[in-house]
CSV table of C-alpha atoms and ligand atoms in Angstrom, one decimal:
chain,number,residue,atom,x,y,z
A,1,UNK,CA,108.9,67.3,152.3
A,2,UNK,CA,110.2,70.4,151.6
A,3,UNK,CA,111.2,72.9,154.5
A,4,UNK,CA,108.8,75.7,153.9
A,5,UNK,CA,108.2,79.0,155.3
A,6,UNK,CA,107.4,82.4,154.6
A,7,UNK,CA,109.5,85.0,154.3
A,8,UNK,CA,107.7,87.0,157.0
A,9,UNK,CA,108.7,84.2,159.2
A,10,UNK,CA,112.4,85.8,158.9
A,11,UNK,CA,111.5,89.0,158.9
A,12,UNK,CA,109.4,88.7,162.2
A,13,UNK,CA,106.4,89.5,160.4
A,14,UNK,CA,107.0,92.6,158.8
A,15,UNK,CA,106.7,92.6,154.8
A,16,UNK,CA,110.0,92.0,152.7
A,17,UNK,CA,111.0,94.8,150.5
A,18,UNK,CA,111.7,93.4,146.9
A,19,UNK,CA,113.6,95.2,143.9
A,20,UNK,CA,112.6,93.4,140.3
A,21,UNK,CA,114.3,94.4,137.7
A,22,UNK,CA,112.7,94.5,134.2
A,23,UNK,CA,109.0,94.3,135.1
A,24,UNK,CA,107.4,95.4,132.8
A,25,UNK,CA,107.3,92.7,130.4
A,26,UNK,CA,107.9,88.5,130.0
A,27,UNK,CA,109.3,86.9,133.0
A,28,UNK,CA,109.4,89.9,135.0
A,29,UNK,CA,105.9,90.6,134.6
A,30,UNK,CA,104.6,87.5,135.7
A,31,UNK,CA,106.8,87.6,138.9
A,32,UNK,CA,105.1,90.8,139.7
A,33,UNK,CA,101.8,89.3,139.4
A,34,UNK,CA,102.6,86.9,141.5
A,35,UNK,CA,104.1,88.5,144.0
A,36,UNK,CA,101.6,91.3,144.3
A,37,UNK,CA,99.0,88.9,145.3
A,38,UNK,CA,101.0,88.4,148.6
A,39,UNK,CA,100.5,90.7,151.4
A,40,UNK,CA,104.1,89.4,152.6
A,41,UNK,CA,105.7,92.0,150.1
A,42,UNK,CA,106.2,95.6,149.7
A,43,UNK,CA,107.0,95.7,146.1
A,44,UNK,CA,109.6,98.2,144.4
A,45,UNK,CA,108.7,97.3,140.6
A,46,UNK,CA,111.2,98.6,138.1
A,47,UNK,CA,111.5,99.3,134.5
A,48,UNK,CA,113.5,101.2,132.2
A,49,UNK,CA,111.9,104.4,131.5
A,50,UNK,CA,109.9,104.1,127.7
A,51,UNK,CA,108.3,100.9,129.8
A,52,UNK,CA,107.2,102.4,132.6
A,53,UNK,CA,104.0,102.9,130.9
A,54,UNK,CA,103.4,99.3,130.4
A,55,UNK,CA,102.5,98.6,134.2
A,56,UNK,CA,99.4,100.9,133.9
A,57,UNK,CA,98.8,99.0,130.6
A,58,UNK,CA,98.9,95.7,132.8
A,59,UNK,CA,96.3,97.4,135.5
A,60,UNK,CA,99.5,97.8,138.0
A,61,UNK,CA,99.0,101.3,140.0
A,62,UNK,CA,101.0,102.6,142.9
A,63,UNK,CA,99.5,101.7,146.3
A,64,UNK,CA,100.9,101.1,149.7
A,65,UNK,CA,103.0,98.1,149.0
A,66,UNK,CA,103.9,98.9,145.5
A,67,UNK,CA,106.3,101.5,144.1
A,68,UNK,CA,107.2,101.7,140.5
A,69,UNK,CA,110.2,103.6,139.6
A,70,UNK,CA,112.5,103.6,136.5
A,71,UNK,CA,115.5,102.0,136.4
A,72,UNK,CA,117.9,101.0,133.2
A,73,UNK,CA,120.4,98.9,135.1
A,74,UNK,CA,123.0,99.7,133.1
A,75,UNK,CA,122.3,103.3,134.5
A,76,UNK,CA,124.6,103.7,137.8
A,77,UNK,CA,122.5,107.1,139.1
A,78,UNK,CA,119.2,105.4,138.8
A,79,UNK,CA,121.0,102.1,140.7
A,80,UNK,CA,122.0,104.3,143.3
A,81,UNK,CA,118.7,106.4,143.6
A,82,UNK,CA,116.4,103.6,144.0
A,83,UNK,CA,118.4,101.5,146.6
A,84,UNK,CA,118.6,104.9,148.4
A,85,UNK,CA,114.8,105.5,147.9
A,86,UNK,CA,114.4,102.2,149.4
A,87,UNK,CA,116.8,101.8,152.5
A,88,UNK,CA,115.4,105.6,153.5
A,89,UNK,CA,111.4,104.7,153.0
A,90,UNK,CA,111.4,101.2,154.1
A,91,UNK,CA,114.7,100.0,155.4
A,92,UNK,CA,116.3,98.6,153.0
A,93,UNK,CA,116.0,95.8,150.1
A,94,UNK,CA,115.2,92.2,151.2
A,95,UNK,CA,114.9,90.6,148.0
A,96,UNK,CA,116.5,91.5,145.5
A,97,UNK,CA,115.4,90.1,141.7
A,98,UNK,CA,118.2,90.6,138.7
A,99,UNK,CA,115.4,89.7,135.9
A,100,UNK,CA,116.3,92.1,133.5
A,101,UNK,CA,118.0,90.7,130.5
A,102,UNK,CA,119.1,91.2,127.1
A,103,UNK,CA,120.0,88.6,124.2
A,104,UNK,CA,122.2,89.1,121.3
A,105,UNK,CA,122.2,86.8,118.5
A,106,UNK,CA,125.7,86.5,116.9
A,107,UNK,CA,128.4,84.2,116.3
A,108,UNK,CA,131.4,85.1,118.4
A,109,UNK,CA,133.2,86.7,115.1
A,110,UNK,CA,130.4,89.0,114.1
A,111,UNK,CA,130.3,90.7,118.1
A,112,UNK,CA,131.7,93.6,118.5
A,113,UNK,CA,133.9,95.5,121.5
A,114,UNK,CA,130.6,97.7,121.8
A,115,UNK,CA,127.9,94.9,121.9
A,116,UNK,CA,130.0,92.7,123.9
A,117,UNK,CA,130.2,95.6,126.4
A,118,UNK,CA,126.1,96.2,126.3
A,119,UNK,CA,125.6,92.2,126.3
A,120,UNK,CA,127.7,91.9,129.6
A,121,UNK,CA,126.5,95.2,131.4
A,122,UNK,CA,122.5,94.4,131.3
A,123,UNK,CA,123.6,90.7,132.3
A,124,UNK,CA,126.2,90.8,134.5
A,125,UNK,CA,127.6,93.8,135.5
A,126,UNK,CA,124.3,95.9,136.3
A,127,UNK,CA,123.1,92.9,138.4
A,128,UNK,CA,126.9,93.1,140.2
A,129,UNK,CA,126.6,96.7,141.2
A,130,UNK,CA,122.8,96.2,142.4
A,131,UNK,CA,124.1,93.0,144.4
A,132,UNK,CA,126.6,95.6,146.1
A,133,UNK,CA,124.0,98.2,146.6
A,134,UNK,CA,122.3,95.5,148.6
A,135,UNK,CA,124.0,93.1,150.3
A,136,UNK,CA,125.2,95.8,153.2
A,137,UNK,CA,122.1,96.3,154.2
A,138,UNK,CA,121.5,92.8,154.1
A,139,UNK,CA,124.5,91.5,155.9
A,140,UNK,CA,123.3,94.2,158.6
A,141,UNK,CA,120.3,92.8,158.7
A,142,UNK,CA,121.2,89.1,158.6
A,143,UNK,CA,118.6,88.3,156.3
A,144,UNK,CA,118.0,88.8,152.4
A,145,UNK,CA,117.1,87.0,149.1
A,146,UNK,CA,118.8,87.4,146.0
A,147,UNK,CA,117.3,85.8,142.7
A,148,UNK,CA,119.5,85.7,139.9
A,149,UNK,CA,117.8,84.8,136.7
A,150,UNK,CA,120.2,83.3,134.6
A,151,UNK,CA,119.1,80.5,131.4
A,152,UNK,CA,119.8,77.3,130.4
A,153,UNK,CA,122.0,78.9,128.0
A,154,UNK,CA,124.3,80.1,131.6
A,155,UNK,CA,125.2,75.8,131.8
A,156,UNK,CA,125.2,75.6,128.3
A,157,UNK,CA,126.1,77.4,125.2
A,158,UNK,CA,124.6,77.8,121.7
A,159,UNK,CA,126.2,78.7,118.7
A,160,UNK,CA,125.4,82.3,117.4
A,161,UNK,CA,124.4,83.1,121.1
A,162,UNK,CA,128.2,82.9,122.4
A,163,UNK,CA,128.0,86.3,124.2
A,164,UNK,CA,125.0,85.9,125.9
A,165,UNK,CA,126.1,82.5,127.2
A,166,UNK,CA,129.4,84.2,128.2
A,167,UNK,CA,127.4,87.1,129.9
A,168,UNK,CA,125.1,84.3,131.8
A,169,UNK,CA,128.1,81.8,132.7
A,170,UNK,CA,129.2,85.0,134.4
A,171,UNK,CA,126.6,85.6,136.1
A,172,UNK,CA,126.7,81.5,137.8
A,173,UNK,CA,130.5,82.2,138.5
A,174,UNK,CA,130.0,85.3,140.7
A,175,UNK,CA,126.5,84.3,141.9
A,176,UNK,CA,128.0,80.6,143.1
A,177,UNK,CA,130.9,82.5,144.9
A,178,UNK,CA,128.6,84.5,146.8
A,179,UNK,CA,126.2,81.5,148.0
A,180,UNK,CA,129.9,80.7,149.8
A,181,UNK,CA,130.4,84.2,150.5
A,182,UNK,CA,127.3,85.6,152.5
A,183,UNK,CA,125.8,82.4,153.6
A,184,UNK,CA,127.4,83.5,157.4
A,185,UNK,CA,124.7,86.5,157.7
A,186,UNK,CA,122.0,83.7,156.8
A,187,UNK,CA,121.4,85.6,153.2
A,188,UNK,CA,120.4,83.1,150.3
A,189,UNK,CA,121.3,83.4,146.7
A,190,UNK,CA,119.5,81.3,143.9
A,191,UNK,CA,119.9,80.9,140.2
A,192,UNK,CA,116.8,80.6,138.3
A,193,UNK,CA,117.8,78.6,135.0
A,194,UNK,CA,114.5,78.9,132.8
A,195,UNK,CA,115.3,76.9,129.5
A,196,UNK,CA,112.7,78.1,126.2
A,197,UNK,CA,109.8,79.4,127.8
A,198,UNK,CA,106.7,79.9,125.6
A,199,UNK,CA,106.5,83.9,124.5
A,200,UNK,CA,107.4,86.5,122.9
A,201,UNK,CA,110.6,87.3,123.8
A,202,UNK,CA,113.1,86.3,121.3
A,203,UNK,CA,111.0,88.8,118.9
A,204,UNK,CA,113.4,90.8,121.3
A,205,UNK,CA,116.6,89.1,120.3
A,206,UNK,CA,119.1,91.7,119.3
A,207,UNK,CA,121.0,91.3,116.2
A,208,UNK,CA,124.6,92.3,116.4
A,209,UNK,CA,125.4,94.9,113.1
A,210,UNK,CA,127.7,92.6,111.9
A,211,UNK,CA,125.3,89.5,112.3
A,212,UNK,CA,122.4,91.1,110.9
A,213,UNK,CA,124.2,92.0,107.6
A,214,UNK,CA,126.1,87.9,107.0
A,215,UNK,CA,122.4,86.7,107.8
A,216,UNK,CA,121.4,88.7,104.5
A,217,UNK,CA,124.6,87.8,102.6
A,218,UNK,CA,124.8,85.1,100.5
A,219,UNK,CA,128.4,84.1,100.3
A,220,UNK,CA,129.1,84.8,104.4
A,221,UNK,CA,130.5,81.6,105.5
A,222,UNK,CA,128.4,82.0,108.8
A,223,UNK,CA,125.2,82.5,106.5
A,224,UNK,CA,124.0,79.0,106.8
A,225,UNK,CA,124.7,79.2,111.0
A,226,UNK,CA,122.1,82.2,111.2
A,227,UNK,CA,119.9,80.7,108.4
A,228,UNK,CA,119.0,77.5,110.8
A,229,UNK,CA,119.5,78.9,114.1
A,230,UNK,CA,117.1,81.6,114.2
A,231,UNK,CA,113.9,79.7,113.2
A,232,UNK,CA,115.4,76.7,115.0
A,233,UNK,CA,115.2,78.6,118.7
A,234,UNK,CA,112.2,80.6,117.6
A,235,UNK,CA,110.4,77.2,117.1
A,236,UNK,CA,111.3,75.7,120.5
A,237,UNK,CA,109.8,78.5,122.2
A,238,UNK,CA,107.0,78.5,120.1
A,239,UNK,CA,107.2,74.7,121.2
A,240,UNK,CA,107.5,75.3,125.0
A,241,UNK,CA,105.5,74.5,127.4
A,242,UNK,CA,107.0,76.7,130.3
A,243,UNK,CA,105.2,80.2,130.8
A,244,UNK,CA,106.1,83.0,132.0
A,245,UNK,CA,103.1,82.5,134.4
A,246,UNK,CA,104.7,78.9,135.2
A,247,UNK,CA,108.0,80.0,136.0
A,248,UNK,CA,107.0,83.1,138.0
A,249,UNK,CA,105.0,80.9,140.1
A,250,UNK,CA,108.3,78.5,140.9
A,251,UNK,CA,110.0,81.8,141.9
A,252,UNK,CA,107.3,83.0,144.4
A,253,UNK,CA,107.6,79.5,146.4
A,254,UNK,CA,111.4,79.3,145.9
A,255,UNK,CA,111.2,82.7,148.1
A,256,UNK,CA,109.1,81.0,150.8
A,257,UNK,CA,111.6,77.9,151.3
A,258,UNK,CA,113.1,78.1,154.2
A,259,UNK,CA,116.8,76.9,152.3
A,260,UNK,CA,116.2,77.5,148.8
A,261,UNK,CA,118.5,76.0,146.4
A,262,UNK,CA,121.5,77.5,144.7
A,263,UNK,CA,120.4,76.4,141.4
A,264,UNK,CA,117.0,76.5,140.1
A,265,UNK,CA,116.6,74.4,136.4
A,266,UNK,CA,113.4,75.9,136.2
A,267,UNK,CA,112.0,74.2,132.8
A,268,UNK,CA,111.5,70.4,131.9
A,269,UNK,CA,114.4,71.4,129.1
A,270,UNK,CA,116.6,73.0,131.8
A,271,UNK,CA,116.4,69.9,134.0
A,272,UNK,CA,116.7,67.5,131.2
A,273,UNK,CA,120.2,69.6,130.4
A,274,UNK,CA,121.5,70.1,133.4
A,275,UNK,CA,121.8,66.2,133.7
A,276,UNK,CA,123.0,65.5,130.4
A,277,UNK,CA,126.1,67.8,131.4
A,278,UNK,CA,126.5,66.2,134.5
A,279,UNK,CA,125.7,62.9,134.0
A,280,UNK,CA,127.6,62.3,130.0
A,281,UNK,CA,131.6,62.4,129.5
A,282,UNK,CA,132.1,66.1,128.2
A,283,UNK,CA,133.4,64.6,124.9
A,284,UNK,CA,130.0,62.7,124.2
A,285,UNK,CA,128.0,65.7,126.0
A,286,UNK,CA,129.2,68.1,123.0
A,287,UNK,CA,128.8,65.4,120.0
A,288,UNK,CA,124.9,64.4,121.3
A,289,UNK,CA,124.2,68.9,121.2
A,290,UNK,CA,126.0,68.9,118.3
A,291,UNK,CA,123.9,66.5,116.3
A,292,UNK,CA,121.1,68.2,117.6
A,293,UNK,CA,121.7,71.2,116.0
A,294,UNK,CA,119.7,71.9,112.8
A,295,UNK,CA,121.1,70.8,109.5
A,296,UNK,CA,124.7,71.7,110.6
A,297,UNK,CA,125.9,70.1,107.1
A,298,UNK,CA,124.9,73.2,105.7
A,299,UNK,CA,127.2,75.3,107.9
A,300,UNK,CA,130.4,76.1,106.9
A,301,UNK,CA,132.4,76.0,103.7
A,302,UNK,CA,130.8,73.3,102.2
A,303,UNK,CA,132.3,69.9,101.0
B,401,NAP,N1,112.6,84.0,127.1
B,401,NAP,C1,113.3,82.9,127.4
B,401,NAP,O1,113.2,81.9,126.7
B,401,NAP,C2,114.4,82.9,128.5
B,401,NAP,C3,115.1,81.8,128.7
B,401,NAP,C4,116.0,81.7,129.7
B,401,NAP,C5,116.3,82.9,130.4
B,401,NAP,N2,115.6,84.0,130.2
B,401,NAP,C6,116.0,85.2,131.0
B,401,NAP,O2,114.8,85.6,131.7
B,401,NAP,C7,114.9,87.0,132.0
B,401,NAP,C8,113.6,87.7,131.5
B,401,NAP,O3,113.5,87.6,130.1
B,401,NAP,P1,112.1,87.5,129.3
B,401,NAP,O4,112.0,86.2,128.7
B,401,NAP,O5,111.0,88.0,130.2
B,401,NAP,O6,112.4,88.5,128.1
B,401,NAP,P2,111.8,90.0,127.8
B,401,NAP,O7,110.3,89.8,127.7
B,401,NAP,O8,112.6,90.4,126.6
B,401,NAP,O9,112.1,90.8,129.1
B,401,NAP,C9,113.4,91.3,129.4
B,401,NAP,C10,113.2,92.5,130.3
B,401,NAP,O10,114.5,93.1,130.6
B,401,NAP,C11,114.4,94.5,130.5
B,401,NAP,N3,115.6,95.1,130.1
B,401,NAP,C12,116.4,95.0,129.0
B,401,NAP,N4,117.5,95.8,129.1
B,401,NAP,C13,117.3,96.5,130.3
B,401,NAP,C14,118.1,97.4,131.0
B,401,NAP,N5,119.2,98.0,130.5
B,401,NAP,N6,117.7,97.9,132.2
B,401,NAP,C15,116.5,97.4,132.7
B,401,NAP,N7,115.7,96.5,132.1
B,401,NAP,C16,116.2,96.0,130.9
B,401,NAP,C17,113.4,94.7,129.3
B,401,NAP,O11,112.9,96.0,129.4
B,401,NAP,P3,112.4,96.8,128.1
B,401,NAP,O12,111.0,96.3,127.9
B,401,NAP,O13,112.5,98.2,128.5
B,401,NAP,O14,113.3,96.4,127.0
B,401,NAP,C18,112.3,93.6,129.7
B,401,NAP,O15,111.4,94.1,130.7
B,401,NAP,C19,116.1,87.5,131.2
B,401,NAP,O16,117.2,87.6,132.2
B,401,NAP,C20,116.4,86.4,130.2
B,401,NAP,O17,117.8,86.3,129.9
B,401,NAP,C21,114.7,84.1,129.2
């Protein structure tokens, strides 16, 4: 049996204070619904500003365990102002959610300095600087959660989405230093791993320039690469069973086990590869993806 209890059991009955980042769509959505059924929370809902209008949309309203409050976390003033807002009105963040996330479709050639930058800071570095906005509060307190949502693609990578594997294998490296690091003030740190969940989101892939324009070109020598993995990913999540509904309801108990685990596969898919890469030599691991890649014959120069 699991060891379960609520977070209110470590806070000594008060509500937690949780920050989600990009809530106003997909993942981050759900999680809100979720949470917002729980009188444990106070919630501090966040979006980037031309979204903010999408929680009245979904029937969420301000009330006196929910704030909603921009924040781009790429933006280091609106970081700073909302932990502030927080720690002053209600003592600080107990949970803090990095769901906000961006995916750029490219093959590592076609990435440039400036989207490799973007990719990393919605990914990796704007969840860094929140986690240090936080975790003094935390330490002080001797209690806190931080979910990281990371992906499948943070164990393993795809071709033509090299940067935002790099940015999510990031994420993992810092995140599983810190379970180390902060595990003496009693703080826990989780990974969510969703694999394809079933929505809309990859209409919300971004293109890198360079990628965009050898996807349209006949003679690129990557052509093919884009040609099959597009439609390939865009059918598994078509194909998916996971919800954002599903997932957001393995995150709300995750925050009421009592020692919640580091890492969180949190798809059929994402368990399914996380033991393939543990349990297959690393040689035999790459060959199996690799033949299940669509029609890589086509890729390439040709024969
Ligand atoms: N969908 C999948 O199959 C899948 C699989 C594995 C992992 N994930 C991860 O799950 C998380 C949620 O993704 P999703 O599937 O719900 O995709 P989504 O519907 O595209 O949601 C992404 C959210 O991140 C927000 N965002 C993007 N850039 C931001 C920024 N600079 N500052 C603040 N918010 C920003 C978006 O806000 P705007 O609406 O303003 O753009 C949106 O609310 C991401 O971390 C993603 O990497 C998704």
């Amino acid at each position: 049996m699991r060891d379960v209890r609520g977070p209110a059991d470590d806070a000594g009955g008060g509500a937690w204070n949780v920050l989600l980042t990009g809530a106003s769509s997909g993942l981050g959505l759900a999680i809100a619904r979720q949470l917002l059924g729980d009188p444990r929370y106070r919630l501090v809902l966040t979006a980037r500003a031309a979204s903010l209008a999408r929680f009245a949309a979904a029937g969420i309203v301000e009330g006196e365990r929910v704030l909603l409050r921009q924040l781009d976390v790429t933006d280091a003033e609106q970081r700073r102002a909302v932990v502030a807002e927080i720690d002053e009105r209600f003592g600080g963040v107990d949970v803090l959610i990095n769901n906000a996330g961006v995916a750029f479709r490219s093959v590592l050639e076609h990435v440039n300095e400036q989207e490799r930058l973007q990719q990393m800071q919605v990914n990796f570095l704007g969840p860094m600087h929140l986690m240090r906005l936080c975790l003094p509060g935390m330490r002080a307190r001797r209690r806190g959660r931080i979910v990281n949502v990371s992906s499948v693609a943070g164990m393993m990578a795809m071709p033509t989405m090299a940067i935002y594997s790099a940015s999510k294998w990031a994420l993992e490296g810092a995140t599983e230093a810190l379970w180390y690091e902060v595990r003496p003030w009693g703080i826990h740190v989780t990974l969510v791993e969703p694999g394809f969940i079933h929505s809309e989101s990859f209409r919300n892939t971004v293109w890198s320039r360079e990628g965009e324009r050898a996807a349209h070109e006949h003679d690129d020598g990557y052509r093919a690469h884009y040609d099959c993995m597009a439609p390939f990913v865009e059918r598994l999540m078509r194909r998916a069973r996971a919800t954002p509904d599903r997932i957001a309801r393995r995150i709300a108990a995750l925050l009421r086990e009592r020692r919640p685990p580091l890492r969180l596969p949190a798809t059929r898919d994402a368990w399914l590869f996380y033991l393939l890469r543990r349990l297959l030599p690393r040689r035999l691991y790459h060959l199996v993806l690799w033949r299940g890649l669509p029609d890589t014959r086509r890729w390439g120069p040709g024969r």
